[in-house]
Amino acid sequence: MEQDTGVENGERRLEEGVRTDFTAAMSYADYLGLDTLLASQHPLSEPVHPDEMLFIIQHQTTELWFKLIIQELSGARDFFDADNNERARKSIARVKHIMRTLAEQWSVLATLTPSEYAEFRGVLGSASGFQSAQYRAVEFLLGNKNTSMLRLYAEGTPERELVEGALRSPTVYDAFLRALDRSGLAVPQSILERDVSQAWVEHPELTGVFEQIYRDPAAHWEAYATCEDLVDLEDAFQFWRFRHLRTVQRTIGFKTGTGGSTGVDFLKRALELTFFPELITVRTHLK
């Protein structure tokens, strides 16, 4: 008896149960809003430079991932506040993997050569990733706050509301430290009551709290594992920053950025920023 391979005249037949009529049902495109999403790329070069589409899609997909990162970091903060460390760790792990995906995405943009980019860079005007409100909110949620950045966003706009909200709210680290304090590890009161709109700076007195955790991981396993999750997250974020720097450098060298920054020099300085400095310092104290 001949076996039915499901192939007829070189074409694979549709299975009988596959839906093909969507006049009264939701389709894949409907659910994802693809009519809007795929119509949101508007190259400005004339004639349209084929590589401008790459540049637009690279940055649009990054913004979509930033949207999810903001949701996950805000969720992690809320879970810490509810003493649900397990769920907070899941959100942090998800963000770590998103950052790794974003880091790898730079390899796609790196296929854009300096000559190709120069052919359409002028149409960007003063537009720059430096102005990304979502990126700024991510930085603020992780502790790298800077009030002067509010000047990039006009009052009354959704962008200003997002960034200012992140500026005035506790960071993920703040929430974690409050959870540690409630668990019986005495976090200094001055840290618990700090002005959360200020950038995080290293607090030497906090390192002793982490020494307790790292010197006896078995007694503080949940806190220990969460500390390492945060270090993983910072490493992933720093790797993304580094890949950004290298991609910019190979594409425009040391030119000034379209938004007016010093470009590569500005990105180099960003590599010196750290979200959880005490979690690095504690390693120096361990023997």
mmCIF file of C-alpha atoms in Angstrom:
data_model
loop_
_atom_site.group_PDB
_atom_site.id
_atom_site.type_symbol
_atom_site.label_atom_id
_atom_site.label_comp_id
_atom_site.label_asym_id
_atom_site.label_seq_id
_atom_site.Cartn_x
_atom_site.Cartn_y
_atom_site.Cartn_z
ATOM 1 C CA MET A 1 0.000 0.000 0.000
ATOM 2 C CA GLU A 2 1.416 3.384 -1.015
ATOM 3 C CA GLN A 3 2.088 5.750 1.883
ATOM 4 C CA ASP A 4 0.317 9.133 1.833
ATOM 5 C CA THR A 5 3.104 11.696 2.236
ATOM 6 C CA GLY A 6 0.778 14.687 2.217
ATOM 7 C CA VAL A 7 2.521 15.982 -0.918
ATOM 8 C CA GLU A 8 0.700 16.371 -4.203
ATOM 9 C CA ASN A 9 2.330 17.680 -7.406
ATOM 10 C CA GLY A 10 5.286 18.856 -5.332
ATOM 11 C CA GLU A 11 3.125 20.841 -2.912
ATOM 12 C CA ARG A 12 2.273 19.908 0.653
ATOM 13 C CA ARG A 13 -1.482 19.708 1.138
ATOM 14 C CA LEU A 14 -3.130 21.743 3.878
ATOM 15 C CA GLU A 15 -4.377 19.619 6.740
ATOM 16 C CA GLU A 16 -8.166 19.372 6.811
ATOM 17 C CA GLY A 17 -8.482 21.158 10.145
ATOM 18 C CA VAL A 18 -6.530 24.257 9.106
ATOM 19 C CA ARG A 19 -8.762 27.356 9.174
ATOM 20 C CA THR A 20 -8.744 29.413 5.976
ATOM 21 C CA ASP A 21 -11.816 31.636 6.440
ATOM 22 C CA PHE A 22 -11.318 34.573 8.814
ATOM 23 C CA THR A 23 -14.353 36.672 7.953
ATOM 24 C CA ALA A 24 -15.785 35.963 11.407
ATOM 25 C CA ALA A 25 -12.655 34.946 13.284
ATOM 26 C CA MET A 26 -9.487 36.599 14.525
ATOM 27 C CA SER A 27 -6.427 35.997 12.379
ATOM 28 C CA TYR A 28 -2.734 36.092 13.228
ATOM 29 C CA ALA A 29 -2.428 39.495 11.566
ATOM 30 C CA ASP A 30 -5.461 40.807 13.463
ATOM 31 C CA TYR A 31 -4.099 39.700 16.837
ATOM 32 C CA LEU A 32 -0.689 41.276 16.279
ATOM 33 C CA GLY A 33 -1.983 44.417 14.590
ATOM 34 C CA LEU A 34 0.309 43.750 11.653
ATOM 35 C CA ASP A 35 -1.491 46.240 9.431
ATOM 36 C CA THR A 36 -0.260 49.008 11.737
ATOM 37 C CA LEU A 37 3.069 47.452 12.681
ATOM 38 C CA LEU A 38 4.232 46.736 9.133
ATOM 39 C CA ALA A 39 3.087 50.132 7.909
ATOM 40 C CA SER A 40 5.186 51.959 10.507
ATOM 41 C CA GLN A 41 8.441 52.066 8.541
ATOM 42 C CA HIS A 42 8.801 55.345 6.656
ATOM 43 C CA PRO A 43 12.194 55.811 4.997
ATOM 44 C CA LEU A 44 12.947 59.468 4.250
ATOM 45 C CA SER A 45 15.809 59.115 1.781
ATOM 46 C CA GLU A 46 15.055 59.976 -1.865
ATOM 47 C CA PRO A 47 15.367 57.746 -3.715
ATOM 48 C CA VAL A 48 14.830 55.330 -0.844
ATOM 49 C CA HIS A 49 18.140 53.854 0.256
ATOM 50 C CA PRO A 50 17.697 50.076 0.762
ATOM 51 C CA ASP A 51 19.704 50.123 3.999
ATOM 52 C CA GLU A 52 17.490 52.725 5.637
ATOM 53 C CA MET A 53 14.867 50.032 6.193
ATOM 54 C CA LEU A 54 17.429 48.017 8.162
ATOM 55 C CA PHE A 55 18.225 51.075 10.294
ATOM 56 C CA ILE A 56 14.560 51.774 11.032
ATOM 57 C CA ILE A 57 13.605 48.182 11.839
ATOM 58 C CA GLN A 58 16.664 47.719 14.083
ATOM 59 C CA HIS A 59 15.588 50.644 16.242
ATOM 60 C CA GLN A 60 11.876 49.871 16.166
ATOM 61 C CA THR A 61 12.412 46.294 17.340
ATOM 62 C CA THR A 62 14.688 47.603 20.091
ATOM 63 C CA GLU A 63 11.891 49.892 21.266
ATOM 64 C CA LEU A 64 9.492 46.943 21.355
ATOM 65 C CA TRP A 65 11.914 45.017 23.557
ATOM 66 C CA PHE A 66 12.360 48.084 25.774
ATOM 67 C CA LYS A 67 8.595 48.151 26.257
ATOM 68 C CA LEU A 68 8.716 44.601 27.597
ATOM 69 C CA ILE A 69 11.785 45.330 29.740
ATOM 70 C CA ILE A 70 9.952 48.221 31.420
ATOM 71 C CA GLN A 71 7.008 45.920 32.147
ATOM 72 C CA GLU A 72 9.283 43.207 33.584
ATOM 73 C CA LEU A 73 11.434 45.546 35.701
ATOM 74 C CA SER A 74 8.347 47.281 37.086
ATOM 75 C CA GLY A 75 6.918 43.854 37.822
ATOM 76 C CA ALA A 76 10.121 42.714 39.559
ATOM 77 C CA ARG A 77 9.993 45.797 41.763
ATOM 78 C CA ASP A 78 6.382 45.065 42.697
ATOM 79 C CA PHE A 79 7.153 41.406 43.393
ATOM 80 C CA PHE A 80 10.013 42.377 45.713
ATOM 81 C CA ASP A 81 7.648 44.721 47.522
ATOM 82 C CA ALA A 82 5.248 41.797 47.952
ATOM 83 C CA ASP A 83 8.111 39.549 49.207
ATOM 84 C CA ASN A 84 7.618 37.311 46.176
ATOM 85 C CA ASN A 85 11.310 36.931 45.401
ATOM 86 C CA GLU A 86 10.817 33.866 43.235
ATOM 87 C CA ARG A 87 8.587 35.753 40.808
ATOM 88 C CA ALA A 88 10.856 38.802 40.899
ATOM 89 C CA ARG A 89 13.770 36.606 39.914
ATOM 90 C CA LYS A 90 11.787 35.255 36.956
ATOM 91 C CA SER A 91 11.245 38.813 35.675
ATOM 92 C CA ILE A 92 14.922 39.661 36.134
ATOM 93 C CA ALA A 93 15.946 36.510 34.261
ATOM 94 C CA ARG A 94 13.640 37.449 31.399
ATOM 95 C CA VAL A 95 15.184 40.914 31.138
ATOM 96 C CA LYS A 96 18.657 39.353 31.146
ATOM 97 C CA HIS A 97 17.745 37.224 28.138
ATOM 98 C CA ILE A 98 16.161 40.180 26.349
ATOM 99 C CA MET A 99 19.385 42.149 26.806
ATOM 100 C CA ARG A 100 21.348 39.270 25.329
ATOM 101 C CA THR A 101 19.014 39.239 22.338
ATOM 102 C CA LEU A 102 19.458 42.995 21.926
ATOM 103 C CA ALA A 103 23.234 42.639 22.157
ATOM 104 C CA GLU A 104 23.251 40.060 19.382
ATOM 105 C CA GLN A 105 21.001 42.311 17.298
ATOM 106 C CA TRP A 106 23.895 44.788 16.932
ATOM 107 C CA SER A 107 25.547 42.251 14.631
ATOM 108 C CA VAL A 108 22.785 42.866 12.104
ATOM 109 C CA LEU A 109 23.277 46.639 12.138
ATOM 110 C CA ALA A 110 27.032 46.080 11.893
ATOM 111 C CA THR A 111 26.468 44.852 8.342
ATOM 112 C CA LEU A 112 25.786 48.513 7.485
ATOM 113 C CA THR A 113 29.082 49.897 6.192
ATOM 114 C CA PRO A 114 30.264 53.491 6.787
ATOM 115 C CA SER A 115 29.802 54.324 3.112
ATOM 116 C CA GLU A 116 26.253 52.981 3.046
ATOM 117 C CA TYR A 117 25.229 54.786 6.237
ATOM 118 C CA ALA A 118 26.720 58.066 5.012
ATOM 119 C CA GLU A 119 24.391 57.918 2.008
ATOM 120 C CA PHE A 120 21.258 58.379 4.151
ATOM 121 C CA ARG A 121 22.491 59.577 7.575
ATOM 122 C CA GLY A 122 21.538 63.144 6.707
ATOM 123 C CA VAL A 123 17.800 62.354 6.686
ATOM 124 C CA LEU A 124 17.956 61.547 10.416
ATOM 125 C CA GLY A 125 18.429 65.241 11.189
ATOM 126 C CA SER A 126 18.804 65.481 14.975
ATOM 127 C CA ALA A 127 17.029 62.176 15.672
ATOM 128 C CA SER A 128 19.088 59.916 17.928
ATOM 129 C CA GLY A 129 18.679 56.868 20.136
ATOM 130 C CA PHE A 130 19.916 59.140 22.918
ATOM 131 C CA GLN A 131 16.380 60.565 22.919
ATOM 132 C CA SER A 132 14.652 57.222 23.528
ATOM 133 C CA ALA A 133 12.231 57.744 26.417
ATOM 134 C CA GLN A 134 11.883 54.016 26.963
ATOM 135 C CA TYR A 135 15.630 53.495 27.190
ATOM 136 C CA ARG A 136 15.837 56.344 29.688
ATOM 137 C CA ALA A 137 13.057 54.735 31.754
ATOM 138 C CA VAL A 138 14.981 51.440 31.787
ATOM 139 C CA GLU A 139 18.131 53.205 33.015
ATOM 140 C CA PHE A 140 16.125 54.970 35.714
ATOM 141 C CA LEU A 141 14.417 51.771 36.869
ATOM 142 C CA LEU A 142 17.884 50.293 37.346
ATOM 143 C CA GLY A 143 19.252 53.293 39.249
ATOM 144 C CA ASN A 144 21.134 55.387 36.701
ATOM 145 C CA LYS A 145 18.945 58.464 37.252
ATOM 146 C CA ASN A 146 19.676 61.914 35.874
ATOM 147 C CA THR A 147 17.210 64.767 36.339
ATOM 148 C CA SER A 148 18.752 66.769 33.495
ATOM 149 C CA MET A 149 17.521 64.128 31.036
ATOM 150 C CA LEU A 150 13.960 65.372 31.565
ATOM 151 C CA ARG A 151 14.861 68.338 29.364
ATOM 152 C CA LEU A 152 14.753 66.022 26.350
ATOM 153 C CA TYR A 153 10.992 65.552 26.701
ATOM 154 C CA ALA A 154 8.371 68.296 26.521
ATOM 155 C CA GLU A 155 6.073 68.629 29.521
ATOM 156 C CA GLY A 156 2.664 67.071 29.053
ATOM 157 C CA THR A 157 3.891 64.442 26.578
ATOM 158 C CA PRO A 158 3.643 60.676 27.178
ATOM 159 C CA GLU A 159 7.436 60.483 26.917
ATOM 160 C CA ARG A 160 7.892 63.005 29.718
ATOM 161 C CA GLU A 161 5.315 61.201 31.867
ATOM 162 C CA LEU A 162 7.086 57.861 31.389
ATOM 163 C CA VAL A 163 10.573 59.169 32.157
ATOM 164 C CA GLU A 164 9.511 61.377 35.045
ATOM 165 C CA GLY A 165 7.514 58.525 36.555
ATOM 166 C CA ALA A 166 10.593 56.301 36.481
ATOM 167 C CA LEU A 167 12.686 59.117 37.952
ATOM 168 C CA ARG A 168 10.371 59.640 40.932
ATOM 169 C CA SER A 169 9.823 55.935 41.636
ATOM 170 C CA PRO A 170 11.985 53.484 43.596
ATOM 171 C CA THR A 171 14.376 51.350 41.569
ATOM 172 C CA VAL A 172 14.413 47.579 41.386
ATOM 173 C CA TYR A 173 17.446 47.677 43.692
ATOM 174 C CA ASP A 174 15.571 49.846 46.212
ATOM 175 C CA ALA A 175 12.771 47.291 46.324
ATOM 176 C CA PHE A 176 15.239 44.414 46.713
ATOM 177 C CA LEU A 177 16.990 46.135 49.617
ATOM 178 C CA ARG A 178 13.673 46.754 51.360
ATOM 179 C CA ALA A 179 12.870 43.063 50.957
ATOM 180 C CA LEU A 180 16.255 42.134 52.430
ATOM 181 C CA ASP A 181 15.592 44.382 55.407
ATOM 182 C CA ARG A 182 12.204 42.773 56.024
ATOM 183 C CA SER A 183 13.850 39.340 55.881
ATOM 184 C CA GLY A 184 16.037 40.222 58.854
ATOM 185 C CA LEU A 185 19.169 41.591 57.187
ATOM 186 C CA ALA A 186 19.641 45.067 58.630
ATOM 187 C CA VAL A 187 19.916 47.448 55.679
ATOM 188 C CA PRO A 188 20.973 50.915 56.930
ATOM 189 C CA GLN A 189 17.938 53.117 57.498
ATOM 190 C CA SER A 190 19.532 56.006 55.611
ATOM 191 C CA ILE A 191 19.503 53.846 52.480
ATOM 192 C CA LEU A 192 15.925 52.686 52.983
ATOM 193 C CA GLU A 193 14.833 56.324 53.337
ATOM 194 C CA ARG A 194 16.989 57.784 50.559
ATOM 195 C CA ASP A 195 15.623 60.170 47.918
ATOM 196 C CA VAL A 196 14.777 57.683 45.172
ATOM 197 C CA SER A 197 14.859 60.387 42.490
ATOM 198 C CA GLN A 198 18.636 60.602 42.933
ATOM 199 C CA ALA A 199 21.115 58.445 41.051
ATOM 200 C CA TRP A 200 22.332 55.438 42.979
ATOM 201 C CA VAL A 201 25.836 55.909 44.366
ATOM 202 C CA GLU A 202 27.840 53.266 46.145
ATOM 203 C CA HIS A 203 27.113 52.946 49.860
ATOM 204 C CA PRO A 204 30.100 51.311 51.617
ATOM 205 C CA GLU A 205 27.952 50.569 54.667
ATOM 206 C CA LEU A 206 25.738 48.348 52.512
ATOM 207 C CA THR A 207 28.610 46.070 51.531
ATOM 208 C CA GLY A 208 28.582 44.549 55.006
ATOM 209 C CA VAL A 209 25.018 43.329 54.435
ATOM 210 C CA PHE A 210 26.094 41.538 51.279
ATOM 211 C CA GLU A 211 29.136 40.104 53.075
ATOM 212 C CA GLN A 212 26.750 38.333 55.468
ATOM 213 C CA ILE A 213 24.946 36.814 52.494
ATOM 214 C CA TYR A 214 28.048 35.775 50.555
ATOM 215 C CA ARG A 215 29.911 34.366 53.561
ATOM 216 C CA ASP A 216 27.033 31.984 54.314
ATOM 217 C CA PRO A 217 25.067 31.328 51.106
ATOM 218 C CA ALA A 218 23.271 28.324 52.597
ATOM 219 C CA ALA A 219 21.738 30.462 55.340
ATOM 220 C CA HIS A 220 20.678 33.170 52.892
ATOM 221 C CA TRP A 221 20.157 31.153 49.726
ATOM 222 C CA GLU A 222 17.252 33.132 48.248
ATOM 223 C CA ALA A 223 19.006 36.454 48.781
ATOM 224 C CA TYR A 224 22.303 35.008 47.516
ATOM 225 C CA ALA A 225 20.728 33.703 44.325
ATOM 226 C CA THR A 226 18.934 37.001 43.747
ATOM 227 C CA CYS A 227 22.185 38.946 44.147
ATOM 228 C CA GLU A 228 23.731 36.789 41.441
ATOM 229 C CA ASP A 229 20.668 37.343 39.233
ATOM 230 C CA LEU A 230 21.232 41.090 39.527
ATOM 231 C CA VAL A 231 24.908 40.693 38.631
ATOM 232 C CA ASP A 232 23.875 38.615 35.596
ATOM 233 C CA LEU A 233 21.500 41.389 34.575
ATOM 234 C CA GLU A 234 24.178 44.055 34.873
ATOM 235 C CA ASP A 235 26.643 41.958 32.881
ATOM 236 C CA ALA A 236 24.078 41.510 30.101
ATOM 237 C CA PHE A 237 23.331 45.231 30.087
ATOM 238 C CA GLN A 238 27.023 46.145 29.976
ATOM 239 C CA PHE A 239 27.627 43.723 27.129
ATOM 240 C CA TRP A 240 24.797 45.389 25.207
ATOM 241 C CA ARG A 241 26.415 48.799 25.874
ATOM 242 C CA PHE A 242 29.759 47.497 24.648
ATOM 243 C CA ARG A 243 28.290 46.060 21.452
ATOM 244 C CA HIS A 244 26.540 49.390 20.890
ATOM 245 C CA LEU A 245 29.833 51.225 21.269
ATOM 246 C CA ARG A 246 31.661 48.923 18.861
ATOM 247 C CA THR A 247 28.898 49.097 16.262
ATOM 248 C CA VAL A 248 28.825 52.896 16.373
ATOM 249 C CA GLN A 249 32.607 53.071 16.178
ATOM 250 C CA ARG A 250 32.838 50.819 13.126
ATOM 251 C CA THR A 251 30.040 52.722 11.384
ATOM 252 C CA ILE A 252 30.817 56.405 12.052
ATOM 253 C CA GLY A 253 34.211 56.323 13.757
ATOM 254 C CA PHE A 254 34.521 59.249 16.157
ATOM 255 C CA LYS A 255 31.966 61.570 14.547
ATOM 256 C CA THR A 256 29.539 63.548 16.712
ATOM 257 C CA GLY A 257 26.212 61.752 17.168
ATOM 258 C CA THR A 258 23.125 62.962 15.301
ATOM 259 C CA GLY A 259 21.628 64.050 18.629
ATOM 260 C CA GLY A 260 24.652 66.181 19.482
ATOM 261 C CA SER A 261 26.489 63.794 21.824
ATOM 262 C CA THR A 262 30.179 63.030 21.440
ATOM 263 C CA GLY A 263 29.256 59.641 20.030
ATOM 264 C CA VAL A 264 31.827 56.962 20.835
ATOM 265 C CA ASP A 265 33.373 58.976 23.680
ATOM 266 C CA PHE A 266 29.938 59.338 25.301
ATOM 267 C CA LEU A 267 29.306 55.596 24.979
ATOM 268 C CA LYS A 268 32.708 54.804 26.495
ATOM 269 C CA ARG A 269 31.834 56.815 29.579
ATOM 270 C CA ALA A 270 28.546 54.923 29.872
ATOM 271 C CA LEU A 271 30.551 51.709 30.325
ATOM 272 C CA GLU A 272 31.815 53.115 33.625
ATOM 273 C CA LEU A 273 28.289 53.272 35.037
ATOM 274 C CA THR A 274 27.134 50.491 37.312
ATOM 275 C CA PHE A 275 23.719 49.699 38.737
ATOM 276 C CA PHE A 276 24.642 47.525 41.730
ATOM 277 C CA PRO A 277 28.170 48.562 42.785
ATOM 278 C CA GLU A 278 28.066 46.919 46.211
ATOM 279 C CA LEU A 279 27.520 43.520 44.580
ATOM 280 C CA ILE A 280 30.869 43.944 42.845
ATOM 281 C CA THR A 281 32.694 45.473 45.796
ATOM 282 C CA VAL A 282 31.677 42.617 48.103
ATOM 283 C CA ARG A 283 33.756 40.259 45.979
ATOM 284 C CA THR A 284 36.888 42.153 46.956
ATOM 285 C CA HIS A 285 36.123 41.593 50.638
ATOM 286 C CA LEU A 286 35.656 37.827 50.411
ATOM 287 C CA LYS A 287 38.517 35.449 51.179
#
